[in-house]
Each structure stands twice: as C-alpha cells, then as structure tokens.
XYZ file of C-alpha atoms in Angstrom:
256
model
C 60.407 -79.820 162.371
C 57.961 -81.027 160.854
C 55.294 -78.737 162.750
C 55.599 -75.840 159.932
C 53.365 -75.912 157.027
C 56.253 -75.620 154.439
C 59.236 -77.806 153.258
C 62.285 -77.075 154.150
C 63.656 -79.018 151.202
C 62.293 -77.778 148.491
C 63.201 -74.205 149.794
C 66.575 -74.923 150.388
C 66.676 -75.666 146.320
C 65.966 -72.326 145.382
C 68.973 -71.732 147.111
C 71.319 -71.203 145.461
C 74.071 -68.056 145.997
C 77.439 -68.319 146.901
C 76.143 -66.321 149.983
C 72.829 -66.802 152.008
C 71.246 -64.164 154.645
C 69.385 -65.542 157.592
C 67.478 -63.395 158.980
C 65.092 -64.271 161.568
C 62.413 -61.310 161.620
C 59.106 -60.538 163.959
C 57.501 -57.715 164.731
C 59.325 -55.371 162.488
C 57.224 -53.510 160.417
C 59.784 -50.059 160.970
C 63.005 -51.559 160.570
C 62.904 -54.215 157.920
C 63.092 -52.528 154.257
C 65.850 -50.384 156.081
C 67.880 -53.151 157.063
C 67.381 -55.571 153.944
C 68.040 -52.656 151.389
C 71.594 -51.305 153.436
C 72.042 -55.111 153.353
C 71.198 -55.996 149.322
C 73.574 -52.393 149.264
C 76.668 -53.764 151.049
C 76.465 -56.872 148.589
C 76.170 -55.675 145.356
C 78.890 -52.275 146.700
C 81.290 -55.946 147.119
C 80.286 -57.839 143.637
C 78.863 -60.641 146.136
C 75.580 -62.376 144.608
C 73.802 -63.485 147.879
C 69.825 -64.053 148.856
C 68.682 -62.899 151.430
C 66.152 -65.663 153.563
C 63.594 -63.663 155.442
C 62.376 -65.905 158.606
C 59.030 -63.734 158.857
C 57.844 -65.515 163.122
C 54.328 -65.246 162.688
C 54.035 -61.131 163.156
C 51.437 -59.249 163.745
C 52.232 -55.761 162.501
C 52.774 -54.983 159.288
C 56.006 -56.896 158.764
C 55.021 -59.827 156.643
C 53.151 -57.361 154.222
C 56.560 -55.449 153.554
C 58.357 -58.337 153.216
C 56.025 -60.038 150.142
C 56.469 -56.521 148.302
C 60.201 -56.991 148.654
C 60.611 -60.025 147.924
C 58.169 -59.494 144.825
C 61.099 -56.423 142.977
C 63.604 -58.566 143.994
C 62.516 -62.318 144.113
C 65.934 -63.988 143.232
C 67.747 -61.862 146.427
C 64.002 -62.556 148.870
C 62.787 -65.157 150.220
C 60.716 -65.059 153.140
C 59.378 -67.342 154.612
C 56.211 -67.088 157.732
C 55.861 -69.560 160.312
C 54.062 -69.659 163.569
C 55.647 -67.589 166.679
C 57.835 -69.669 168.012
C 61.088 -67.177 168.974
C 64.099 -66.137 167.800
C 65.820 -69.450 168.034
C 63.897 -71.709 167.029
C 63.428 -69.339 163.460
C 67.042 -69.013 163.482
C 66.786 -72.750 163.762
C 64.767 -72.784 160.314
C 66.996 -70.483 158.659
C 70.141 -72.861 159.327
C 68.165 -75.975 158.780
C 67.333 -74.375 155.396
C 70.697 -73.190 154.393
C 72.326 -75.774 155.337
C 70.627 -77.849 152.639
C 70.879 -75.318 149.839
C 73.943 -75.031 147.821
C 75.308 -71.583 149.271
C 79.076 -72.054 150.932
C 78.899 -69.337 152.856
C 75.820 -68.348 155.311
C 75.789 -65.387 157.597
C 73.431 -64.279 159.964
C 72.112 -61.033 160.858
C 69.097 -59.709 162.826
C 66.318 -57.636 161.298
C 66.353 -54.485 163.967
C 69.040 -52.497 162.607
C 71.774 -53.156 165.172
C 74.450 -55.519 162.380
C 76.066 -52.507 160.842
C 76.573 -53.559 157.105
C 79.836 -51.688 157.459
C 81.732 -54.357 159.167
C 80.542 -56.905 157.188
C 84.187 -56.180 153.868
C 86.324 -57.235 157.603
C 84.115 -60.628 157.590
C 84.198 -61.487 154.043
C 87.800 -60.927 152.986
C 88.896 -63.545 155.561
C 87.238 -65.772 154.124
C 90.008 -67.965 152.832
C 90.579 -68.226 155.411
C 88.628 -69.726 158.032
C 85.487 -72.169 158.226
C 83.799 -69.961 161.301
C 84.234 -65.663 161.252
C 82.444 -64.097 164.461
C 81.693 -60.322 165.352
C 82.903 -59.856 168.656
C 80.730 -56.798 170.659
C 83.427 -54.320 171.668
C 81.149 -51.356 171.797
C 77.647 -51.241 172.159
C 74.900 -48.579 171.862
C 71.656 -51.442 173.436
C 72.649 -50.822 176.979
C 74.120 -51.586 179.952
C 72.058 -54.072 181.142
C 72.408 -55.812 177.517
C 76.212 -55.637 178.218
C 75.848 -57.233 181.511
C 73.092 -60.107 180.339
C 75.561 -60.654 177.719
C 78.813 -60.898 179.761
C 77.344 -63.882 182.151
C 76.177 -65.843 178.915
C 79.757 -65.456 177.852
C 81.033 -66.503 181.706
C 78.538 -68.967 181.645
C 78.608 -70.809 178.521
C 82.761 -70.337 178.624
C 82.851 -72.569 181.743
C 80.635 -75.246 180.086
C 82.244 -74.986 177.870
C 85.364 -74.991 178.945
C 87.343 -72.718 176.695
C 86.759 -69.144 176.114
C 83.463 -68.525 174.008
C 84.393 -64.775 173.105
C 80.862 -63.470 172.193
C 78.708 -66.542 171.858
C 75.128 -64.851 171.347
C 76.654 -62.889 169.151
C 73.874 -62.359 166.018
C 76.264 -61.034 163.444
C 78.031 -64.410 162.551
C 79.808 -65.498 158.998
C 79.845 -69.867 158.648
C 80.699 -72.413 155.973
C 77.667 -73.937 155.604
C 79.486 -77.579 155.013
C 81.071 -76.592 158.924
C 76.643 -74.850 160.184
C 75.169 -79.002 158.464
C 78.147 -80.667 160.892
C 77.124 -78.783 163.742
C 73.040 -78.509 163.312
C 72.128 -82.404 164.553
C 73.780 -82.245 167.810
C 71.254 -79.328 168.713
C 67.947 -80.393 170.078
C 65.354 -77.675 167.891
C 63.597 -77.067 170.798
C 66.848 -75.034 172.241
C 65.629 -71.278 172.330
C 68.884 -69.863 172.188
C 69.945 -71.128 169.806
C 73.213 -69.308 168.453
C 74.333 -70.180 171.763
C 73.862 -73.257 171.223
C 75.954 -73.372 167.598
C 79.315 -71.553 168.864
C 79.646 -73.913 171.954
C 79.171 -76.983 168.906
C 81.423 -75.424 166.726
C 84.067 -74.874 169.566
C 82.938 -78.526 170.447
C 83.733 -80.166 167.458
C 86.908 -78.738 167.016
C 89.348 -78.622 163.448
C 87.376 -75.209 162.376
C 89.330 -71.678 162.100
C 87.895 -68.919 163.461
C 88.238 -65.660 163.604
C 86.489 -62.977 165.412
C 85.738 -59.603 164.040
C 86.000 -56.412 165.865
C 82.210 -54.530 165.766
C 79.958 -51.770 166.762
C 76.865 -52.782 167.938
C 74.226 -50.102 167.268
C 70.790 -49.550 169.138
C 68.151 -50.752 167.633
C 66.927 -48.572 164.818
C 63.321 -48.869 165.839
C 60.830 -50.551 167.362
C 60.797 -52.031 170.529
C 62.845 -55.815 171.861
C 59.968 -58.314 171.489
C 61.714 -59.522 175.128
C 62.565 -58.029 178.445
C 65.179 -58.399 180.248
C 63.348 -60.144 183.003
C 62.830 -62.943 180.215
C 66.544 -62.419 178.643
C 68.100 -62.956 182.032
C 65.117 -66.521 182.625
C 65.989 -67.451 179.200
C 69.524 -67.620 179.883
C 69.483 -69.745 182.944
C 67.330 -72.366 181.019
C 69.667 -72.349 177.903
C 72.511 -72.919 180.272
C 70.905 -76.246 181.844
C 70.300 -76.686 177.841
C 73.898 -76.547 177.270
C 75.184 -78.962 179.269
C 72.755 -81.727 177.671
C 74.588 -80.900 174.626
C 76.888 -84.302 173.886
C 79.365 -83.343 171.248
C 81.942 -85.675 169.355
C 85.118 -84.112 168.580
C 87.306 -84.463 165.169
C 90.726 -83.587 165.629
C 92.167 -80.605 164.948
C 93.554 -79.483 161.664
C 97.342 -79.104 161.432
C-alpha cells in the first residue's frame, strides 16, 4: 500500500459518519455528478448521516475536477482520494482499507456508472440490525448477455472453490459491517485484481457472519463506456480463480 502518496490512516480519521459509501471511479465525467447526487438524495430521504469516499483511479478525463468541485461544495459529505491508475479491484481495496480504519459502523460499496440504483437501498438499510453482510443479487440486468454470462461463470467457479454457493460474488452493491470488513481484509492480498469476489469468498469462509441477499435490478451504465471489454473480463476472471485458490482462511465458529 505504500506505493500511494497518501496516508490511509490520516484519511480514515476524517471518516466519522455511521455509513461510508466506497465508490471506485475511472473516467466517469458523464456519470459521477448524477450518481453522487442520487445517493446524497437517498441518504437524506432516509435520514442517514453518511460520507462518500470517492476513489479516483487516475481518471484522464474531467472526472477529477468534477469530484473536487463536489467535495468543495459538500466537504462533510464527500472525500476525494486521487490515486495512480491501477484498476477497479485495487481502487476498491484502497476504499475498503480507509473504511475499515474509520469510525463508521457500515460500509456500502457501489460502482460509479449509475448501474447501482439507489431505490434498492431502502431494503438493505432496513435489514442492517439483523445481518452483518447484506449483498445484492442481480435478478435482472440491462447490461447485456455477455456480462450476464461472465457473472454466471464467476459464480460457478468461485462457488466450487469455496464449497458454497456465493450467489453473486462480484456484485458491486454490498453493505457490510465495518468489523466484518476489517476481519476479512488481512486475508486478501492487496494485489488481488477482482477484489469483490475475494472479499465475498473470505467473508463466507470465515464463517459466523449473518447473511442476507437483496434482489436488485442492475441498470445499464448511464453514460460513457466500460473501461474494460468482455475479453479482458474473461482474462481477469481466469486469473482471479487461480488467485482465489491461494487464499487460506482461518474459519471462526458459526453464531448460534
């Protein structure tokens, strides 16, 4: 983690809200203002005090300037972290590391392209007192058959390795207790490319977590283009399964 020029502990001290939203971002100038506005409105409608941790993965368009403007307008709500480009997984990891060291009780991770509809968050938040990990399941999708197929292959491969059905292991719509996240992160190498799959796997293997799955509709991206194509997704998926085999987790007893 030392290759980045910012201090994670210093940033985490500024994250004090009960809920922190981790958003990895790359070249989303057409989407990011709308996405952050929609989630800000959702938090306000539910009476939630939250902070948005915007992890800018070295964007090369106008994304960073937009984020800085939003942060200047709402410094208590938005924290921008600008880092060299390294991909979605490492960007998630940076956000997770900051969140896990913060004072927040809950960590929500979503993506920055508008596919994660805030309308579903009511169901996540209502369930929080009874669960430690509340993950979305993409029961319907607008982002194309190829993405549906790669998600299905990811589910099959990761579930076989785990020995348990992981349902939708790479879903970017997940609410976790900070304590659960902090317990899982040390098992995952910081270099792991598809971090969300690794996190789902480790949380399941640790055991003792109370799980809930919320059906969600996954929209098509609301503007711009995907930064990786389907071939790259397949390649990353194959590498991810090999990396997953190397993770060794020490289970804890299940809760009564």
